[in-house]
C-alpha positions as semicolon CSV with decimal commas, in nm:
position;residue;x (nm);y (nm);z (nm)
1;X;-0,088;-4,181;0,376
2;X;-0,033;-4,485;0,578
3;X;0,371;-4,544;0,454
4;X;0,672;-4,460;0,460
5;X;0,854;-4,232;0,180
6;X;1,218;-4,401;0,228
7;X;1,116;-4,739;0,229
8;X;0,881;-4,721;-0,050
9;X;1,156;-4,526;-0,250
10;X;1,448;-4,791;-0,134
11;X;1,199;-5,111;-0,243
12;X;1,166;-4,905;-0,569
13;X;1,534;-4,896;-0,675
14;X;1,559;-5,249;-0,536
15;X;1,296;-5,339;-0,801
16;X;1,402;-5,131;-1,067
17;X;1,764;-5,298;-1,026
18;X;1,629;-5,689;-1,049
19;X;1,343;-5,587;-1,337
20;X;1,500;-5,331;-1,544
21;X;1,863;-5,368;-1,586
22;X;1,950;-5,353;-1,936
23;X;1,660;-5,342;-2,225
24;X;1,350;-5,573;-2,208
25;X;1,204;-5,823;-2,423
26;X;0,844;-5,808;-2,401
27;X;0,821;-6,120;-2,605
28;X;0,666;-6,428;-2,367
29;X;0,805;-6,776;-2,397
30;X;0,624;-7,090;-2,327
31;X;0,746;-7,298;-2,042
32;X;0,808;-7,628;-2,213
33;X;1,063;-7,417;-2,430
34;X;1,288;-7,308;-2,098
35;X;1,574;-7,492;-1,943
36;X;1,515;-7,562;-1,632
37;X;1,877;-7,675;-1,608
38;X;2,078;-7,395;-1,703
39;X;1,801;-7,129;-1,657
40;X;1,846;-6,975;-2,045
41;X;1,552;-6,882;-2,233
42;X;1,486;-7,022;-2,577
43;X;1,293;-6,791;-2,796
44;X;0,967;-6,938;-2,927
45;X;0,952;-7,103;-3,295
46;X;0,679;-6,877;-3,451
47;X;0,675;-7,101;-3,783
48;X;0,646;-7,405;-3,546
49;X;0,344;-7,327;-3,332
50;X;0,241;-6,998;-3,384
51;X;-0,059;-7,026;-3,106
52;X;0,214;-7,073;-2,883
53;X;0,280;-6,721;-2,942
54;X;0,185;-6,432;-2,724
55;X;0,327;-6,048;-2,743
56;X;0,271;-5,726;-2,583
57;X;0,168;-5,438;-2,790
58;X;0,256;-5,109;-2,654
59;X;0,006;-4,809;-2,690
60;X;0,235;-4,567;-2,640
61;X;0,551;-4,630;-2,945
62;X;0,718;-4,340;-2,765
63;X;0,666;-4,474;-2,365
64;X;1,033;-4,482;-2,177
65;X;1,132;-4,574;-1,844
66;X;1,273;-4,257;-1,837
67;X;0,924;-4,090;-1,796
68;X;0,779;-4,270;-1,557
69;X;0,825;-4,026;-1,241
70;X;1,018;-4,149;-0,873
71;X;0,786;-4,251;-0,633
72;X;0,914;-3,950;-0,380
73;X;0,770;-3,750;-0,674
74;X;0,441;-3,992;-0,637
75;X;0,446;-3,899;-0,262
76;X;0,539;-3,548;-0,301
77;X;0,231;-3,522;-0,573
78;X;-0,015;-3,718;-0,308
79;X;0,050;-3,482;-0,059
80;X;0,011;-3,114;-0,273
81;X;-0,323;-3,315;-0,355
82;X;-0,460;-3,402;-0,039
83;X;-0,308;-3,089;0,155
84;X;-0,666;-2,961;0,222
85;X;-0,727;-3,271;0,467
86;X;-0,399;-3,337;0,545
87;X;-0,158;-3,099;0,551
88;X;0,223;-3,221;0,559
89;X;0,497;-2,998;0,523
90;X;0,711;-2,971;0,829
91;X;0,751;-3,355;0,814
92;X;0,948;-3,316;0,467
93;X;1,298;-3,265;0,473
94;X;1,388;-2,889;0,311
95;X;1,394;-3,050;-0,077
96;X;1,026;-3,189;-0,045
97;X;0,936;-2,888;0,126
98;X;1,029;-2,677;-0,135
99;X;0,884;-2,891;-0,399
100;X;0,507;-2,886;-0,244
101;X;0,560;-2,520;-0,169
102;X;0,621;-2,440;-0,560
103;X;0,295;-2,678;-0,655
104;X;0,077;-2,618;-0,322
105;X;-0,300;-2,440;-0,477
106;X;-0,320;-2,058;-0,344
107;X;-0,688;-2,110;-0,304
108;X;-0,604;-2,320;-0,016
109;X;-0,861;-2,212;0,297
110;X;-0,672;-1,946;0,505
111;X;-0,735;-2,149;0,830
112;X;-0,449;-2,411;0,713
113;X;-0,187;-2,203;0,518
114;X;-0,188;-1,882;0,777
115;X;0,016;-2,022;1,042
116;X;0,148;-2,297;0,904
117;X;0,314;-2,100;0,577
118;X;0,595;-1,888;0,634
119;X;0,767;-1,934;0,280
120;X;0,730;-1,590;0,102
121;X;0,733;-1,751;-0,263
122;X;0,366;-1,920;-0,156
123;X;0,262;-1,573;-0,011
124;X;0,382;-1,395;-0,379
125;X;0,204;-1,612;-0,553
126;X;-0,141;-1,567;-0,396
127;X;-0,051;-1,145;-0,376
128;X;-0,007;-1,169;-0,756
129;X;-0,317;-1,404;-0,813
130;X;-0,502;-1,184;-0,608
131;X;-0,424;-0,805;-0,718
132;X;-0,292;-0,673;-1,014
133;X;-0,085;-0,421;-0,868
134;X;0,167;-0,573;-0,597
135;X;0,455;-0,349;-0,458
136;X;0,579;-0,492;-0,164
137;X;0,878;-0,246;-0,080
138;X;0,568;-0,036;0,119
139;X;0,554;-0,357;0,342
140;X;0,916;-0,415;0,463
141;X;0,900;-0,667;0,177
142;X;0,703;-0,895;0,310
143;X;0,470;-1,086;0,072
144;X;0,251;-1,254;0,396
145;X;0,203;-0,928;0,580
146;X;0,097;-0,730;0,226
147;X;-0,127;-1,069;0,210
148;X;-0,298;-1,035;0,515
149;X;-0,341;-0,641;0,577
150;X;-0,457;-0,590;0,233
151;X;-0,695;-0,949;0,318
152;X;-0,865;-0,742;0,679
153;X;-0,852;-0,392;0,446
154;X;-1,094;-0,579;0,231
155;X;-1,327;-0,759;0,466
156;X;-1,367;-0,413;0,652
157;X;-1,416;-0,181;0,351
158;X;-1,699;-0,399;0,244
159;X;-1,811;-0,481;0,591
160;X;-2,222;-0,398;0,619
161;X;-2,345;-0,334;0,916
162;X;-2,658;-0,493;1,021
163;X;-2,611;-0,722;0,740
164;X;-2,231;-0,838;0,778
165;X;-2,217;-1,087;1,020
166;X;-1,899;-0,951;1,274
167;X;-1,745;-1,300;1,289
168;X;-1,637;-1,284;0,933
169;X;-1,390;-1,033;1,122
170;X;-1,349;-1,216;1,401
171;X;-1,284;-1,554;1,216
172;X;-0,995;-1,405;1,030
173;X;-0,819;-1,212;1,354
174;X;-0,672;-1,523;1,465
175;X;-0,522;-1,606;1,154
176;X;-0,389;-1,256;1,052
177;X;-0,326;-1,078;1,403
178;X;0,069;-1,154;1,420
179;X;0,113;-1,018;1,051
180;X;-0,106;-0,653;1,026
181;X;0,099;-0,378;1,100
182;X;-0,081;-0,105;0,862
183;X;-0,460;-0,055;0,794
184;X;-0,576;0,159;0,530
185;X;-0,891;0,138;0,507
186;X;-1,004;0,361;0,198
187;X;-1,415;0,349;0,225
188;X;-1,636;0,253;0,510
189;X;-1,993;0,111;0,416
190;X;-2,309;0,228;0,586
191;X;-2,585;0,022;0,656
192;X;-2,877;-0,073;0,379
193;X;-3,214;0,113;0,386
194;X;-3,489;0,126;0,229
195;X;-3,512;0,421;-0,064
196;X;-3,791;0,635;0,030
197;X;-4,088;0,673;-0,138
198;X;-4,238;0,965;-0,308
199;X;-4,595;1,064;-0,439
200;X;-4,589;1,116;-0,768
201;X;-4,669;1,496;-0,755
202;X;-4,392;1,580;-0,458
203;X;-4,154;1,768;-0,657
204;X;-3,973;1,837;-0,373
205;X;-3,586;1,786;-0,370
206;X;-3,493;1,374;-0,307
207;X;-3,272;1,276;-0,004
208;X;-2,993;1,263;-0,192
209;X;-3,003;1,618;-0,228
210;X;-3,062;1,770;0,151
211;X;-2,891;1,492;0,331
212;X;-3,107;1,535;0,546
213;X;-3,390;1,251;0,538
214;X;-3,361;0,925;0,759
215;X;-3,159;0,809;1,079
216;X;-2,770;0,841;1,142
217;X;-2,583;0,578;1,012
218;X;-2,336;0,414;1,175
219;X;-2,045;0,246;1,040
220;X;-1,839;-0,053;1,119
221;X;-1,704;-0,077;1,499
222;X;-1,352;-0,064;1,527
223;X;-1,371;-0,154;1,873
224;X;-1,429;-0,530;1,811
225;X;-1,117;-0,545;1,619
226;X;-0,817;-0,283;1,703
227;X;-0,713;-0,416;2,048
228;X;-0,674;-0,763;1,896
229;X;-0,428;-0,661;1,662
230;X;-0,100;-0,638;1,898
231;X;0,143;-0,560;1,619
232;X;-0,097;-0,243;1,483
233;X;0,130;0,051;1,442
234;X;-0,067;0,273;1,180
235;X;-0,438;0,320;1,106
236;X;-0,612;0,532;0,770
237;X;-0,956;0,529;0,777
238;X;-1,201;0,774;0,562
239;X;-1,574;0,730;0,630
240;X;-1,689;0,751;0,301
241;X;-1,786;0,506;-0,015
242;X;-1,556;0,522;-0,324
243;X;-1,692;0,472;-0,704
244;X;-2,041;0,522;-0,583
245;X;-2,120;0,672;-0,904
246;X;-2,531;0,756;-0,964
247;X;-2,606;0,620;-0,657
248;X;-2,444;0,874;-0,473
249;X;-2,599;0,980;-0,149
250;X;-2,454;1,227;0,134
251;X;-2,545;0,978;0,382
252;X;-2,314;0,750;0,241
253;X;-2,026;1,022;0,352
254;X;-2,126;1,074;0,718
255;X;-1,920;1,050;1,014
256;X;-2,215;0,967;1,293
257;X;-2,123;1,071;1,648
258;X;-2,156;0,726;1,700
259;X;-1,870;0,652;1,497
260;X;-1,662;0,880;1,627
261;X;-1,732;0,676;1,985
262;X;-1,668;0,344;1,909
263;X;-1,356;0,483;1,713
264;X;-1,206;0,669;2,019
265;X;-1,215;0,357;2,201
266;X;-1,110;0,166;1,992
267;X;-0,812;0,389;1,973
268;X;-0,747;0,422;2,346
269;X;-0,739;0,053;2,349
270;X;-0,533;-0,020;2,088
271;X;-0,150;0,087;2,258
272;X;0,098;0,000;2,015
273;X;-0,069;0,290;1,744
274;X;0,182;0,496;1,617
275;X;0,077;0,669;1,338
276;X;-0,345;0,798;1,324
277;X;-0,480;0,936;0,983
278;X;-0,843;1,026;0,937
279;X;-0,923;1,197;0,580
280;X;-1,226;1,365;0,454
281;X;-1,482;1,222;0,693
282;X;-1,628;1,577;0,789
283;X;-1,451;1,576;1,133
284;X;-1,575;1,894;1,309
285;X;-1,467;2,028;1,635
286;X;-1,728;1,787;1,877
287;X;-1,551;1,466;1,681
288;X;-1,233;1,637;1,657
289;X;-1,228;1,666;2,057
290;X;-1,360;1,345;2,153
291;X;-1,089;1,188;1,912
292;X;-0,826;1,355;2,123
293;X;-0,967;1,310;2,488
294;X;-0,921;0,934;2,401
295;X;-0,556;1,028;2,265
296;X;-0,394;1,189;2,576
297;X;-0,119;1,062;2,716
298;X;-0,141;0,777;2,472
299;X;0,239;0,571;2,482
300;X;0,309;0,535;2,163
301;X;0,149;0,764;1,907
302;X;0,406;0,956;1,671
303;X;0,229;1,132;1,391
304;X;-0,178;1,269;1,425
305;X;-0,332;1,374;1,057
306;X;-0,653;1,515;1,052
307;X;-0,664;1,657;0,685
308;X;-0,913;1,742;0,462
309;X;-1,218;1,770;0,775
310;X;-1,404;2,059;0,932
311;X;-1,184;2,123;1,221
312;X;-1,211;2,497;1,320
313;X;-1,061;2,720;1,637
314;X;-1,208;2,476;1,893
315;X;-1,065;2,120;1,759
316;X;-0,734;2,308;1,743
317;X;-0,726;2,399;2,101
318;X;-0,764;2,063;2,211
319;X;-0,526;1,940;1,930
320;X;-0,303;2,211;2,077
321;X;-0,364;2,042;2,449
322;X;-0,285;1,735;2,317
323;X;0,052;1,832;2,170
324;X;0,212;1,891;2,500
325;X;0,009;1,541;2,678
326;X;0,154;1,314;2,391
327;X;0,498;1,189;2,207
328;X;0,370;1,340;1,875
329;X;0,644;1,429;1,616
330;X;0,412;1,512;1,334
331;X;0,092;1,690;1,323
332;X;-0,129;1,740;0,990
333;X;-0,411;1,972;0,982
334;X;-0,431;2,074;0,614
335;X;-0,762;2,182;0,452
336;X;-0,934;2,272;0,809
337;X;-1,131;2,582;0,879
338;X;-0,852;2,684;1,189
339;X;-0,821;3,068;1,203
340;X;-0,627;3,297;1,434
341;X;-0,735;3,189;1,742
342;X;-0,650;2,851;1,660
343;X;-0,350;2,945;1,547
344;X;-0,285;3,105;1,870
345;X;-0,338;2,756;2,087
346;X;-0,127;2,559;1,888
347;X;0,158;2,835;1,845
348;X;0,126;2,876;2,252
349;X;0,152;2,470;2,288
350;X;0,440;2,465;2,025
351;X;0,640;2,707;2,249
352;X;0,688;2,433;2,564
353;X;0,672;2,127;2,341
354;X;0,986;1,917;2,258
355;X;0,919;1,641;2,063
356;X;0,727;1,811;1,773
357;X;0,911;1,779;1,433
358;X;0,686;1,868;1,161
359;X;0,367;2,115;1,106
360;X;0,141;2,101;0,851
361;X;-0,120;2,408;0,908
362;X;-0,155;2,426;0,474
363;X;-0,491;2,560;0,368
364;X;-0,602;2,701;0,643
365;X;-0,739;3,058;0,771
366;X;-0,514;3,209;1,062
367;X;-0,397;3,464;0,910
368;X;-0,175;3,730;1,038
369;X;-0,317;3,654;1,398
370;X;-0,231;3,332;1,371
371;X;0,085;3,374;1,180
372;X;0,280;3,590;1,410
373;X;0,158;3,351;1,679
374;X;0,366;3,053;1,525
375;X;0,635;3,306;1,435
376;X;0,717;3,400;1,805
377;X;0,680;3,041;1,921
378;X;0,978;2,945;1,637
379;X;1,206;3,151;1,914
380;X;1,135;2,945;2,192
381;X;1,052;2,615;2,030
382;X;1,373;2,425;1,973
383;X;1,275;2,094;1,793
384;X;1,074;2,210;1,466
385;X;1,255;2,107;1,158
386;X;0,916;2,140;0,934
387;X;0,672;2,431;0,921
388;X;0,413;2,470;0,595
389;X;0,219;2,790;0,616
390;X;0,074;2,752;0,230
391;X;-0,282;2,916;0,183
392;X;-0,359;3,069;0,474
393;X;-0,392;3,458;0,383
394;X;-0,087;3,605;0,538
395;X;0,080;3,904;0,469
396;X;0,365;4,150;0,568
397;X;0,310;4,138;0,923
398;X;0,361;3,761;0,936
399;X;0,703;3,833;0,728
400;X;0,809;4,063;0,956
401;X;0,730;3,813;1,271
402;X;0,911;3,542;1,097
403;X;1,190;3,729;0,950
404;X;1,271;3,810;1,347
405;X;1,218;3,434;1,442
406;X;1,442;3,295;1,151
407;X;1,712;3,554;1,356
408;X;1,704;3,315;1,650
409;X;1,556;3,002;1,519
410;X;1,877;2,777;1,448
411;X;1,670;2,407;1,419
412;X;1,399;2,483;1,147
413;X;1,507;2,346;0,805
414;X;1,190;2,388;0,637
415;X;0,957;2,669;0,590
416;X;0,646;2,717;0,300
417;X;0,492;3,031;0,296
418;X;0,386;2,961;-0,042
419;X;0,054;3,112;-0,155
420;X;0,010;3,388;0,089
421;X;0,105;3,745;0,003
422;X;0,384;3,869;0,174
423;X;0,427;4,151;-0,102
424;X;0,730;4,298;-0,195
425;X;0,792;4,466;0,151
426;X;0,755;4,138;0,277
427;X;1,017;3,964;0,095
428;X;1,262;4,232;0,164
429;X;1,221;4,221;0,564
430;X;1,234;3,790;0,475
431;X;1,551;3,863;0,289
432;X;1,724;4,043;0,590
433;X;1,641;3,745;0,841
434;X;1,764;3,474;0,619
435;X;2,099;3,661;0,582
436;X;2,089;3,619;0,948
437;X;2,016;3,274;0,971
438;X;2,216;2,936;0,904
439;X;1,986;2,627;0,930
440;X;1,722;2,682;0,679
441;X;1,795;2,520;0,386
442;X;1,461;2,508;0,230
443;X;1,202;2,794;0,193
444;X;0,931;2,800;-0,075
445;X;0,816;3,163;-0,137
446;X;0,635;3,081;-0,478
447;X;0,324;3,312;-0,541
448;X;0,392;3,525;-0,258
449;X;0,438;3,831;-0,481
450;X;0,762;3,893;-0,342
451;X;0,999;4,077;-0,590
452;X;1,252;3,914;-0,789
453;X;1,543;4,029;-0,598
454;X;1,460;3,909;-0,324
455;X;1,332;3,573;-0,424
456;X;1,727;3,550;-0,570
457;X;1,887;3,683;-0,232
458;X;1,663;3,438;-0,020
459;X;1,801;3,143;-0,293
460;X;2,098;3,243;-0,255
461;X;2,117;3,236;0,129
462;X;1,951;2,889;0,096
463;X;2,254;2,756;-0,093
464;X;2,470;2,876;0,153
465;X;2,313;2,699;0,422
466;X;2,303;2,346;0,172
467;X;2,671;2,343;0,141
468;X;2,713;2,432;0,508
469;X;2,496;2,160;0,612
470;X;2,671;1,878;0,343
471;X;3,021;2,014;0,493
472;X;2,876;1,880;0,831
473;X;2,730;1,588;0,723
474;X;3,055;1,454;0,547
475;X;3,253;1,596;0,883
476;X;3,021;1,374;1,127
477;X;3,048;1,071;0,926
């Protein structure tokens, strides 16, 4: 647009005042019948010449001045419409800004709203128009950062390797790299091959059934994208494909060694990481350590979750190495195959560490071994608030240890033993330490066949320790 707003809207209400004032008659008069004198109009003499005269028939009966819109709205309307190859908006005062904002298209390419956008109404309005479920309380309410990290989440969870060309990611960093703080990235697609063929009288078992036919295959490379994200602070990646139904294939659930390289990389690269989850992706020990050699000394990472994998008495050694190299305040190993010696590293790394918060060993294998390892670490380890045990085939010997710890132990809040079987001796000796103790204030002892006496005792002591703890809350603030 080659004019000016204000001075097309001032020549309007110039016009409108000399044309408009008052009610018009559309009738036209001839010129012989005016006064040129006085300037009055004469209406025209239908019975006398009626080919004199002329009238204007309105189509609409209904038209109004009052509908015809202001020419900022003209201008306003111009400029929602040609947006795509001219985009105006930090020209317009905040009223006009507003009003394109409301009207401007959501399928508008991302390459001229991205940085030029801020206004979180427009950035609703495409989250809405692009998902059906929308809860942006998980993203510090922020309608243009749920935009964009659910935007990358999608252009990597159907990325295809050998197929996808890599500057569809690289196109969009630019655009999205101030905004993604949180990846979750839910499937991971492996490359396309060729089905293999079959005579018609092998009646041998298909690849889909040993897993075992054809090359590795490697997944998308995180290292061409995490260090060019400098606000990344969380990553959740499973190397798997979801709703795969008949076509299901083990292949299309394996975590290559390759994989595992290019993510360890990309994870030493990327600095500002804070919080590392990697779910069912059949992480054994080899992954499990090369993940953490990359991890070491790492400045920023909080919280390390390896759940759900095939991590066994190796990967938790050098998980247990890595607890005392790190700033890690939560560690996740649920669903692993970690037994006592395991057990043993972390316990013996969780009796010098001091930034450790919460444990999650649940559904494991240590055992006794491994139980009464943690339990003596509890009495020199003064920073565990959160310990879960569940599932992991301990009995009376590990209720003994930990009755002893909880003695000493005055930072631990939370303790599950849940699921192992302590027995009714176990409970008892359980019962005596917590009568001892005065900072746990949770303990869940379900299907532990303790006996009911000393489930109540234990609740009891529990409830004492709640009210202490409220007393001191209200007291420090």
């Amino acid at each position: 647009m080659c004019f000016h707003a204000n001075s097309l809207f001032k020549t309007y209400n110039m016009l409108k005042k000399s044309l408009f004032n008052g009610k018009i008659n559309f009738s036209c008069m001839s010129r012989s019948q005016s006064s040129r004198r006085t300037g009055s109009m004469r209406p025209v003499n239908a019975a006398a010449d009626g080919r004199k005269m002329r009238s204007i028939i309105a189509e609409d009966s209904e038209w109004s001045l009052e509908l015809v819109p202001l020419l900022t709205t003209l201008c306003l309307q111009h400029i929602i419409k040609h947006f795509r190859e001219k985009p105006i908006l930090d020209e317009l005062t905040p009223k006009y800004k507003a009003y394109v904002l409301q009207r401007l298209p959501t399928s508008l390419p991302l390459t001229i709203t991205a940085n030029l956008i801020s206004d979180e109404s427009y950035w609703k309005r495409c989250c809405e128009g692009r998902w059906a479920v929308s809860d942006v309380s998980t993203y510090d309410n922020s309608w243009k950062r749920m935009f964009f990290e659910r935007h990358l989440e999608n252009i990597i969870e159907f990325f295809i390797p050998d197929a996808t060309d890599t500057k569809t990611v690289l196109d969009v960093v630019p655009l999205c790299r101030n905004y993604v703080k949180r990846l979750k990235v839910s499937q991971l697609l492996p490359p396309i091959r060729e089905s293999p063929r079959f005579d018609e009288d092998d009646r041998s078992d298909c690849a889909s059934d040993t897993g075992s036919e054809g090359p590795s295959m490697d997944h998308f490379d995180f290292r061409i994208l995490l260090d060019k994200l400098p606000n990344l602070e969380e990553l959740n990646v499973v190397y798997g494909v979801k709703g795969c139904g008949m076509n299901f294939e083990w292949n299309l659930f394996e975590f290559t060694f390759r994989d595992c390289e290019f993510l360890a990389k990309a994870l030493h690269s990327c600095k500002t990481l804070q919080v590392f989850r990697i779910h069912r992706s059949k992480v054994d020990d080899e992954k499990c350590c090369l993940l953490v050699s990359q991890l070491l000394d790492h400045p920023s990472l909080q919280e390390l979750d390896f759940s759900h994998n095939h991590i066994s008495d190796r990967g938790a050694r050098a998980i247990g190495k890595l607890l005392n190299r790190s700033q890690l305040k939560r560690l996740v190993v649920c669903n692993n195959q970690i037994r006592g010696p395991g057990a043993q590293a972390l316990a013996h790394a969780l009796s010098k560490n001091i930034t450790l918060l919460s444990l999650n060993l649940r559904l494991n294998r240590i055992g006794d071994e491994g139980g009464q390892a943690l339990a003596q670490a509890l009495v020199k380890n003064k920073t565990l608030v959160n310990l879960h045990l569940g599932g992991n085939n301990m009995t009376e010997p590990t209720a003994v240890a930990l009755s002893q710890a909880l003695v000493e132990n005055c930072t631990l809040k939370n303790l599950n033993l849940s699921n192992n079987k302590l027995g009714v001796d176990g409970g008892k000796v359980l019962e005596e330490g917590m009568s001892h103790n005065s900072s746990l204030v949770e303990c869940d002892i379900r299907l532990t066949d303790v006996s009911q006496d000393s489930e109540y005792c234990i609740t009891q002591a529990l409830r004492t320790n709640q009210s202490q703890a409220a007393r001191k809350n209200q007291t420090q603030t």
